[in-house]
Amino acid sequence: MKVLLTGSAGFIGSHIADALTAAGHTVRGLDLRPADGSGDGSAAADVRDAGSVARALRGVDAVCHQAAMVGLGVDVFDLPAYVSVNAHGTAVLLAEMARAGVGALVLASSMVVYGEGAYTCERHGSVRPGPRAEATLRAGRFEPGCPRCDRPLTSGTVGEDIAVDPRNVYADTKVAQEHLAASWARMTGGTVAALRYHNVYGPRMPLDTPYAGVAALFRSRLRRGEAPLVYEDGRQRRDFVHVRDVAHANVLALEHVRAEPAERFRAYNIASGTPRTIADLAEALADTHGGPEPRVTGGYRLGDVRHIVASSDRARRELGFTAGISFAEGMAEFAAAGVPA
């Protein structure tokens, strides 16, 4: 099939382009950065520009929408940019897809839509803790308590049907993208697979920006000979999934939505299935570099959540997706990426 890939020059988008091409599909890229010279109409354009999007959609069978402003946001002044790129840009794309008669979409979403993960209280059963108060974090109490009795909680895995609960501007706009896509599907009869990526890492990950992921920030410090700085107590749990596994999930999802599944909108967790702590991540990268050892700071960021671990059973059953790159293998490759031999 011929696929329009927005954000095609980005970290994840560039790997998806490689995976689609390897699977025999034709990729037309659209990104703010200059065209790659592929000869297939790839364009340097803004997804918010309806004319550019309309031209890019001519003759395509499906859209893989990766273009977005990422990260949690630095401060409140980031709000207009996030909403403009992520929400308005998606709305423009969806309107032009309807105009062009393109009815299959894979949307890059994120685990941040969930807020905190799944928790159980021994007294009250399944609960959803609210945002952690700054005074509580400042006092070094990082584990959320039961919202009803404040007892300690047991964390578990989150499935796609749990209610969304965004905690920062990036999460707000990811929820908005999903809602816009679901409305588009209902109005047009199109189909959407929203892939809720967990913590993606791997080659080509951007470095040294306030919006970079934690793996990139740790690696950058190590390359400068500095210790990775681990927030809170380092025991917060995440699922780190390699970018090539994410790219493979996108190929499977595109083929799925083109087959016109019964549900018009369907969300999928894209995760490795093997959760790790932030301290595990820092230690794995430091070991590969030969130090320095990570330093646990007790610091925190408002808007961060404590534990978010996914069940990816739905993606396995319906898309045939299983992550293939282990944490140890992926981290060794990531730590060495871009280092001269």
mmCIF file of C-alpha atoms in Angstrom:
data_model
loop_
_atom_site.group_PDB
_atom_site.id
_atom_site.type_symbol
_atom_site.label_atom_id
_atom_site.label_comp_id
_atom_site.label_asym_id
_atom_site.label_seq_id
_atom_site.Cartn_x
_atom_site.Cartn_y
_atom_site.Cartn_z
ATOM 1 C CA MET A 1 0.000 0.000 0.000
ATOM 2 C CA LYS A 2 0.982 3.654 -0.317
ATOM 3 C CA VAL A 3 1.245 5.329 3.094
ATOM 4 C CA LEU A 4 1.440 9.003 4.032
ATOM 5 C CA LEU A 5 3.761 9.161 7.042
ATOM 6 C CA THR A 6 3.685 12.435 8.972
ATOM 7 C CA GLY A 7 6.710 13.146 11.134
ATOM 8 C CA SER A 8 8.717 10.962 8.747
ATOM 9 C CA ALA A 9 12.088 12.542 9.612
ATOM 10 C CA GLY A 10 11.648 12.169 13.365
ATOM 11 C CA PHE A 11 13.003 9.618 15.805
ATOM 12 C CA ILE A 12 10.113 7.150 15.578
ATOM 13 C CA GLY A 13 8.894 8.217 12.145
ATOM 14 C CA SER A 14 12.216 7.506 10.450
ATOM 15 C CA HIS A 15 12.221 3.952 11.822
ATOM 16 C CA ILE A 16 8.620 3.455 10.665
ATOM 17 C CA ALA A 17 9.642 4.598 7.171
ATOM 18 C CA ASP A 18 12.389 1.971 7.164
ATOM 19 C CA ALA A 19 10.033 -0.761 8.407
ATOM 20 C CA LEU A 20 7.290 0.063 5.905
ATOM 21 C CA THR A 21 9.747 0.070 3.023
ATOM 22 C CA ALA A 22 11.213 -3.247 4.159
ATOM 23 C CA ALA A 23 7.680 -4.695 4.250
ATOM 24 C CA GLY A 24 7.126 -3.710 0.619
ATOM 25 C CA HIS A 25 4.981 -0.620 1.154
ATOM 26 C CA THR A 26 5.523 2.784 -0.458
ATOM 27 C CA VAL A 27 6.121 5.709 1.892
ATOM 28 C CA ARG A 28 5.366 9.361 1.237
ATOM 29 C CA GLY A 29 6.824 11.480 4.000
ATOM 30 C CA LEU A 30 5.634 14.798 5.401
ATOM 31 C CA ASP A 31 7.783 16.562 7.980
ATOM 32 C CA LEU A 32 8.868 20.066 8.953
ATOM 33 C CA ARG A 33 12.418 19.097 8.034
ATOM 34 C CA PRO A 34 13.599 19.064 4.408
ATOM 35 C CA ALA A 35 12.578 16.223 2.104
ATOM 36 C CA ASP A 36 14.877 13.214 2.033
ATOM 37 C CA GLY A 37 15.200 12.992 -1.728
ATOM 38 C CA SER A 38 13.326 9.696 -1.903
ATOM 39 C CA GLY A 39 11.644 10.673 -5.145
ATOM 40 C CA ASP A 40 8.163 9.715 -3.931
ATOM 41 C CA GLY A 41 6.848 13.163 -3.177
ATOM 42 C CA SER A 42 8.206 13.409 0.357
ATOM 43 C CA ALA A 43 7.814 17.002 1.421
ATOM 44 C CA ALA A 44 9.064 19.526 3.929
ATOM 45 C CA ALA A 45 5.742 20.842 5.164
ATOM 46 C CA ASP A 46 3.723 21.599 8.274
ATOM 47 C CA VAL A 47 0.848 19.243 9.114
ATOM 48 C CA ARG A 48 -1.151 22.344 10.041
ATOM 49 C CA ASP A 49 -1.004 23.579 6.424
ATOM 50 C CA ALA A 50 -4.125 22.195 4.733
ATOM 51 C CA GLY A 51 -2.804 22.738 1.212
ATOM 52 C CA SER A 52 0.387 20.798 1.840
ATOM 53 C CA VAL A 53 -1.527 17.994 3.538
ATOM 54 C CA ALA A 54 -4.039 17.796 0.690
ATOM 55 C CA ARG A 55 -1.238 17.451 -1.864
ATOM 56 C CA ALA A 56 0.506 14.803 0.210
ATOM 57 C CA LEU A 57 -2.693 12.736 0.483
ATOM 58 C CA ARG A 58 -3.191 12.322 -3.256
ATOM 59 C CA GLY A 59 -3.193 8.673 -4.186
ATOM 60 C CA VAL A 60 -2.416 7.265 -0.725
ATOM 61 C CA ASP A 61 -4.201 4.295 0.848
ATOM 62 C CA ALA A 62 -3.583 4.996 4.541
ATOM 63 C CA VAL A 63 -2.033 7.529 6.923
ATOM 64 C CA CYS A 64 0.435 6.937 9.745
ATOM 65 C CA HIS A 65 0.359 10.089 11.892
ATOM 66 C CA GLN A 66 3.519 10.561 13.965
ATOM 67 C CA ALA A 67 4.007 14.343 13.711
ATOM 68 C CA ALA A 68 3.771 15.897 17.173
ATOM 69 C CA MET A 69 5.412 18.125 19.728
ATOM 70 C CA VAL A 70 6.637 15.727 22.418
ATOM 71 C CA GLY A 71 7.754 15.805 26.058
ATOM 72 C CA LEU A 72 5.828 16.923 29.143
ATOM 73 C CA GLY A 73 6.243 20.622 28.479
ATOM 74 C CA VAL A 74 8.664 22.927 30.257
ATOM 75 C CA ASP A 75 6.222 25.538 31.554
ATOM 76 C CA VAL A 76 2.771 27.005 31.002
ATOM 77 C CA PHE A 77 3.988 29.058 28.049
ATOM 78 C CA ASP A 78 4.289 25.808 26.043
ATOM 79 C CA LEU A 79 0.505 25.394 26.026
ATOM 80 C CA PRO A 80 -0.246 27.187 22.719
ATOM 81 C CA ALA A 81 2.485 25.328 20.811
ATOM 82 C CA TYR A 82 1.390 21.891 22.024
ATOM 83 C CA VAL A 83 -2.267 22.548 21.220
ATOM 84 C CA SER A 84 -1.414 24.050 17.838
ATOM 85 C CA VAL A 85 0.856 21.242 16.628
ATOM 86 C CA ASN A 86 -0.795 18.239 18.232
ATOM 87 C CA ALA A 87 -4.514 19.060 18.348
ATOM 88 C CA HIS A 88 -4.962 21.558 15.516
ATOM 89 C CA GLY A 89 -2.480 19.722 13.276
ATOM 90 C CA THR A 90 -4.387 16.468 13.754
ATOM 91 C CA ALA A 91 -7.694 18.205 13.037
ATOM 92 C CA VAL A 92 -6.328 19.584 9.754
ATOM 93 C CA LEU A 93 -5.024 16.148 8.756
ATOM 94 C CA LEU A 94 -8.342 14.441 9.543
ATOM 95 C CA ALA A 95 -10.370 17.014 7.618
ATOM 96 C CA GLU A 96 -8.138 16.611 4.560
ATOM 97 C CA MET A 97 -8.288 12.808 4.834
ATOM 98 C CA ALA A 98 -12.081 13.056 4.712
ATOM 99 C CA ARG A 99 -11.856 15.340 1.688
ATOM 100 C CA ALA A 100 -9.475 12.953 -0.082
ATOM 101 C CA GLY A 101 -11.470 9.833 0.802
ATOM 102 C CA VAL A 102 -8.632 8.213 2.762
ATOM 103 C CA GLY A 103 -10.237 6.057 5.453
ATOM 104 C CA ALA A 104 -7.438 4.261 7.335
ATOM 105 C CA LEU A 105 -5.366 5.880 10.086
ATOM 106 C CA VAL A 106 -2.721 4.763 12.537
ATOM 107 C CA LEU A 107 -2.280 7.406 15.243
ATOM 108 C CA ALA A 108 0.763 7.757 17.484
ATOM 109 C CA SER A 109 -0.684 8.092 20.969
ATOM 110 C CA SER A 110 1.019 7.584 24.314
ATOM 111 C CA MET A 111 0.747 5.906 27.689
ATOM 112 C CA VAL A 112 0.624 9.416 29.195
ATOM 113 C CA VAL A 113 -3.125 9.467 28.485
ATOM 114 C CA TYR A 114 -3.617 7.162 31.499
ATOM 115 C CA GLY A 115 -2.040 9.403 34.123
ATOM 116 C CA GLU A 116 -1.163 7.065 36.962
ATOM 117 C CA GLY A 117 -1.305 3.356 36.232
ATOM 118 C CA ALA A 118 -3.487 0.690 37.814
ATOM 119 C CA TYR A 119 -3.518 0.357 41.609
ATOM 120 C CA THR A 120 -5.232 -1.800 44.216
ATOM 121 C CA CYS A 121 -5.978 -0.933 47.834
ATOM 122 C CA GLU A 122 -6.324 -3.867 50.239
ATOM 123 C CA ARG A 123 -9.415 -2.219 51.703
ATOM 124 C CA HIS A 124 -11.051 -0.499 48.705
ATOM 125 C CA GLY A 125 -9.981 -2.622 45.758
ATOM 126 C CA SER A 126 -9.200 -0.975 42.396
ATOM 127 C CA VAL A 127 -8.541 2.771 42.787
ATOM 128 C CA ARG A 128 -7.166 5.678 40.740
ATOM 129 C CA PRO A 129 -4.969 8.052 42.775
ATOM 130 C CA GLY A 130 -5.102 11.728 41.889
ATOM 131 C CA PRO A 131 -2.068 13.898 41.057
ATOM 132 C CA ARG A 132 0.588 13.832 43.756
ATOM 133 C CA ALA A 133 0.769 17.062 45.763
ATOM 134 C CA GLU A 134 3.979 19.072 45.644
ATOM 135 C CA ALA A 135 4.215 19.163 49.447
ATOM 136 C CA THR A 136 4.045 15.351 49.532
ATOM 137 C CA LEU A 137 6.765 15.017 46.891
ATOM 138 C CA ARG A 138 8.922 17.603 48.643
ATOM 139 C CA ALA A 139 8.694 15.497 51.802
ATOM 140 C CA GLY A 140 10.037 12.484 49.900
ATOM 141 C CA ARG A 141 6.769 10.543 49.882
ATOM 142 C CA PHE A 142 6.632 9.336 46.298
ATOM 143 C CA GLU A 143 4.248 6.372 46.390
ATOM 144 C CA PRO A 144 0.631 7.471 45.978
ATOM 145 C CA GLY A 145 -1.740 6.448 48.728
ATOM 146 C CA CYS A 146 -5.315 5.257 48.426
ATOM 147 C CA PRO A 147 -7.503 8.280 47.572
ATOM 148 C CA ARG A 148 -10.067 7.030 50.114
ATOM 149 C CA CYS A 149 -7.993 5.870 53.099
ATOM 150 C CA ASP A 150 -4.391 6.841 52.224
ATOM 151 C CA ARG A 151 -3.183 3.268 52.762
ATOM 152 C CA PRO A 152 -0.258 1.973 50.636
ATOM 153 C CA LEU A 153 -1.242 0.684 47.201
ATOM 154 C CA THR A 154 -0.130 -2.212 45.030
ATOM 155 C CA SER A 155 0.571 -1.247 41.420
ATOM 156 C CA GLY A 156 -0.509 -3.420 38.487
ATOM 157 C CA THR A 157 -0.837 -3.353 34.709
ATOM 158 C CA VAL A 158 -3.110 -0.964 32.864
ATOM 159 C CA GLY A 159 -5.364 -2.059 30.011
ATOM 160 C CA GLU A 160 -6.714 0.062 27.175
ATOM 161 C CA ASP A 161 -10.277 0.276 28.545
ATOM 162 C CA ILE A 162 -9.339 2.109 31.742
ATOM 163 C CA ALA A 163 -10.497 5.748 31.828
ATOM 164 C CA VAL A 164 -7.928 8.281 30.632
ATOM 165 C CA ASP A 165 -6.616 10.780 33.176
ATOM 166 C CA PRO A 166 -4.021 13.133 31.607
ATOM 167 C CA ARG A 167 -1.655 14.963 33.962
ATOM 168 C CA ASN A 168 0.289 17.396 31.710
ATOM 169 C CA VAL A 169 -0.088 19.398 28.517
ATOM 170 C CA TYR A 170 1.401 16.713 26.286
ATOM 171 C CA ALA A 171 -1.008 14.140 27.717
ATOM 172 C CA ASP A 172 -3.912 16.572 27.260
ATOM 173 C CA THR A 173 -3.131 16.914 23.559
ATOM 174 C CA LYS A 174 -2.689 13.152 23.090
ATOM 175 C CA VAL A 175 -6.165 12.605 24.547
ATOM 176 C CA ALA A 176 -7.433 15.340 22.206
ATOM 177 C CA GLN A 177 -5.861 13.560 19.217
ATOM 178 C CA GLU A 178 -7.588 10.312 20.150
ATOM 179 C CA HIS A 179 -10.957 12.012 20.593
ATOM 180 C CA LEU A 180 -10.635 13.857 17.284
ATOM 181 C CA ALA A 181 -9.696 10.632 15.502
ATOM 182 C CA ALA A 182 -12.624 8.765 17.064
ATOM 183 C CA SER A 183 -15.021 11.519 15.960
ATOM 184 C CA TRP A 184 -13.554 11.432 12.440
ATOM 185 C CA ALA A 185 -14.050 7.649 12.305
ATOM 186 C CA ARG A 186 -17.687 7.941 13.377
ATOM 187 C CA MET A 187 -18.410 10.714 10.873
ATOM 188 C CA THR A 188 -16.622 9.177 7.894
ATOM 189 C CA GLY A 189 -16.768 5.428 8.467
ATOM 190 C CA GLY A 190 -12.978 5.359 8.645
ATOM 191 C CA THR A 191 -10.904 3.123 10.924
ATOM 192 C CA VAL A 192 -8.294 4.141 13.505
ATOM 193 C CA ALA A 193 -5.672 2.239 15.465
ATOM 194 C CA ALA A 194 -4.349 4.486 18.243
ATOM 195 C CA LEU A 195 -1.001 3.099 19.388
ATOM 196 C CA ARG A 196 -0.291 4.093 22.980
ATOM 197 C CA TYR A 197 3.488 3.958 23.041
ATOM 198 C CA HIS A 198 5.168 3.342 26.351
ATOM 199 C CA ASN A 199 8.742 4.601 26.924
ATOM 200 C CA VAL A 200 10.326 4.395 23.470
ATOM 201 C CA TYR A 201 14.126 4.412 23.144
ATOM 202 C CA GLY A 202 16.736 3.487 20.569
ATOM 203 C CA PRO A 203 18.976 4.821 17.790
ATOM 204 C CA ARG A 204 18.249 8.357 16.476
ATOM 205 C CA MET A 205 16.663 9.408 19.761
ATOM 206 C CA PRO A 206 17.043 13.200 20.133
ATOM 207 C CA LEU A 207 19.608 14.410 22.659
ATOM 208 C CA ASP A 208 20.136 17.356 24.988
ATOM 209 C CA THR A 209 16.783 19.092 24.774
ATOM 210 C CA PRO A 210 14.316 19.818 27.600
ATOM 211 C CA TYR A 211 11.822 17.635 25.727
ATOM 212 C CA ALA A 212 14.059 14.545 25.346
ATOM 213 C CA GLY A 213 13.153 11.234 26.967
ATOM 214 C CA VAL A 214 14.817 10.087 30.165
ATOM 215 C CA ALA A 215 16.960 7.489 28.370
ATOM 216 C CA ALA A 216 18.435 10.177 26.109
ATOM 217 C CA LEU A 217 19.053 12.514 29.032
ATOM 218 C CA PHE A 218 20.898 9.800 30.962
ATOM 219 C CA ARG A 219 23.006 8.882 27.937
ATOM 220 C CA SER A 220 23.939 12.507 27.278
ATOM 221 C CA ARG A 221 25.171 12.960 30.846
ATOM 222 C CA LEU A 222 27.236 9.773 30.667
ATOM 223 C CA ARG A 223 28.898 10.916 27.457
ATOM 224 C CA ARG A 224 29.918 14.116 29.219
ATOM 225 C CA GLY A 225 31.384 12.045 32.043
ATOM 226 C CA GLU A 226 28.563 13.022 34.401
ATOM 227 C CA ALA A 227 26.421 10.743 36.566
ATOM 228 C CA PRO A 228 22.811 10.189 35.455
ATOM 229 C CA LEU A 229 20.515 12.084 37.810
ATOM 230 C CA VAL A 230 17.638 9.865 38.915
ATOM 231 C CA TYR A 231 14.528 11.626 40.217
ATOM 232 C CA GLU A 232 12.539 10.520 43.258
ATOM 233 C CA ASP A 233 13.988 7.285 44.689
ATOM 234 C CA GLY A 234 14.493 5.587 41.320
ATOM 235 C CA ARG A 235 11.887 2.927 42.019
ATOM 236 C CA GLN A 236 9.227 4.356 39.703
ATOM 237 C CA ARG A 237 8.291 1.690 37.132
ATOM 238 C CA ARG A 238 7.993 2.060 33.364
ATOM 239 C CA ASP A 239 7.973 -0.159 30.292
ATOM 240 C CA PHE A 240 10.864 0.607 27.917
ATOM 241 C CA VAL A 241 10.138 -0.511 24.354
ATOM 242 C CA HIS A 242 12.665 -0.384 21.517
ATOM 243 C CA VAL A 243 11.916 1.901 18.579
ATOM 244 C CA ARG A 244 12.241 -0.913 16.023
ATOM 245 C CA ASP A 245 9.555 -2.852 17.887
ATOM 246 C CA VAL A 246 7.385 0.274 17.783
ATOM 247 C CA ALA A 247 7.998 0.595 14.038
ATOM 248 C CA HIS A 248 6.975 -3.035 13.537
ATOM 249 C CA ALA A 249 3.774 -2.386 15.514
ATOM 250 C CA ASN A 250 2.938 0.458 13.136
ATOM 251 C CA VAL A 251 3.334 -1.788 10.087
ATOM 252 C CA LEU A 252 1.024 -4.385 11.651
ATOM 253 C CA ALA A 253 -1.507 -1.710 12.623
ATOM 254 C CA LEU A 254 -1.573 -0.183 9.133
ATOM 255 C CA GLU A 255 -2.268 -3.564 7.601
ATOM 256 C CA HIS A 256 -4.977 -4.109 10.235
ATOM 257 C CA VAL A 257 -6.864 -0.844 9.629
ATOM 258 C CA ARG A 258 -6.710 -1.367 5.875
ATOM 259 C CA ALA A 259 -8.521 -4.672 6.413
ATOM 260 C CA GLU A 260 -11.502 -2.697 7.830
ATOM 261 C CA PRO A 261 -11.885 -4.198 11.311
ATOM 262 C CA ALA A 262 -15.307 -4.187 12.963
ATOM 263 C CA GLU A 263 -14.430 -1.406 15.448
ATOM 264 C CA ARG A 264 -13.951 2.063 13.983
ATOM 265 C CA PHE A 265 -11.581 3.197 16.752
ATOM 266 C CA ARG A 266 -9.355 0.907 18.777
ATOM 267 C CA ALA A 267 -6.510 1.725 21.183
ATOM 268 C CA TYR A 268 -3.498 -0.527 21.730
ATOM 269 C CA ASN A 269 -0.711 -0.502 24.321
ATOM 270 C CA ILE A 270 2.640 -0.859 22.571
ATOM 271 C CA ALA A 271 5.057 -2.061 25.223
ATOM 272 C CA SER A 272 7.746 -4.649 25.857
ATOM 273 C CA GLY A 273 5.833 -6.479 28.584
ATOM 274 C CA THR A 274 8.871 -6.409 30.916
ATOM 275 C CA PRO A 275 8.634 -3.381 33.243
ATOM 276 C CA ARG A 276 11.776 -1.847 34.746
ATOM 277 C CA THR A 277 12.510 0.928 37.204
ATOM 278 C CA ILE A 278 14.112 4.244 36.263
ATOM 279 C CA ALA A 279 17.085 3.158 38.390
ATOM 280 C CA ASP A 280 17.367 -0.029 36.283
ATOM 281 C CA LEU A 281 17.577 2.146 33.177
ATOM 282 C CA ALA A 282 20.248 4.439 34.624
ATOM 283 C CA GLU A 283 22.311 1.505 35.892
ATOM 284 C CA ALA A 284 22.135 -0.376 32.566
ATOM 285 C CA LEU A 285 23.383 2.666 30.642
ATOM 286 C CA ALA A 286 26.086 3.478 33.224
ATOM 287 C CA ASP A 287 27.322 -0.132 33.163
ATOM 288 C CA THR A 288 27.679 -0.031 29.381
ATOM 289 C CA HIS A 289 29.599 3.252 29.578
ATOM 290 C CA GLY A 290 31.758 2.101 32.484
ATOM 291 C CA GLY A 291 30.339 4.740 34.833
ATOM 292 C CA PRO A 292 29.940 7.095 36.508
ATOM 293 C CA GLU A 293 27.345 5.510 38.749
ATOM 294 C CA PRO A 294 23.843 7.031 38.738
ATOM 295 C CA ARG A 295 22.970 9.465 41.517
ATOM 296 C CA VAL A 296 19.510 9.312 43.085
ATOM 297 C CA THR A 297 18.556 12.919 43.816
ATOM 298 C CA GLY A 298 15.143 12.802 45.451
ATOM 299 C CA GLY A 299 14.099 15.533 43.018
ATOM 300 C CA TYR A 300 10.798 15.447 41.165
ATOM 301 C CA ARG A 301 8.767 16.989 38.365
ATOM 302 C CA LEU A 302 5.149 17.994 38.842
ATOM 303 C CA GLY A 303 3.077 16.122 36.266
ATOM 304 C CA ASP A 304 5.194 12.965 36.434
ATOM 305 C CA VAL A 305 3.404 9.793 37.492
ATOM 306 C CA ARG A 306 4.787 7.111 39.788
ATOM 307 C CA HIS A 307 4.114 3.805 38.034
ATOM 308 C CA ILE A 308 2.705 3.132 34.570
ATOM 309 C CA VAL A 309 3.006 -0.447 33.315
ATOM 310 C CA ALA A 310 0.949 -1.832 30.451
ATOM 311 C CA SER A 311 -0.806 -4.964 29.413
ATOM 312 C CA SER A 312 -0.134 -5.430 25.685
ATOM 313 C CA ASP A 313 -2.374 -8.503 25.344
ATOM 314 C CA ARG A 314 -4.772 -6.726 22.974
ATOM 315 C CA ALA A 315 -1.973 -5.791 20.567
ATOM 316 C CA ARG A 316 -0.744 -9.392 20.620
ATOM 317 C CA ARG A 317 -4.200 -10.862 19.977
ATOM 318 C CA GLU A 318 -5.494 -8.395 17.394
ATOM 319 C CA LEU A 319 -2.375 -7.070 15.657
ATOM 320 C CA GLY A 320 -0.012 -10.003 16.156
ATOM 321 C CA PHE A 321 2.473 -7.711 17.911
ATOM 322 C CA THR A 322 5.073 -8.979 20.342
ATOM 323 C CA ALA A 323 8.191 -6.994 21.232
ATOM 324 C CA GLY A 324 11.311 -8.811 20.067
ATOM 325 C CA ILE A 325 14.214 -6.772 21.479
ATOM 326 C CA SER A 326 15.164 -7.454 25.094
ATOM 327 C CA PHE A 327 15.964 -4.696 27.591
ATOM 328 C CA ALA A 328 19.617 -5.792 27.848
ATOM 329 C CA GLU A 329 20.103 -6.012 24.080
ATOM 330 C CA GLY A 330 18.328 -2.729 23.389
ATOM 331 C CA MET A 331 20.115 -0.761 26.088
ATOM 332 C CA ALA A 332 23.537 -2.010 24.973
ATOM 333 C CA GLU A 333 22.801 -0.882 21.415
ATOM 334 C CA PHE A 334 21.321 2.437 22.550
ATOM 335 C CA ALA A 335 24.248 3.255 24.818
ATOM 336 C CA ALA A 336 26.696 2.654 21.965
ATOM 337 C CA ALA A 337 24.688 4.381 19.213
ATOM 338 C CA GLY A 338 26.606 7.214 17.609
ATOM 339 C CA VAL A 339 29.833 6.490 19.479
ATOM 340 C CA PRO A 340 32.856 6.282 17.105
ATOM 341 C CA ALA A 341 34.378 2.803 16.860
#
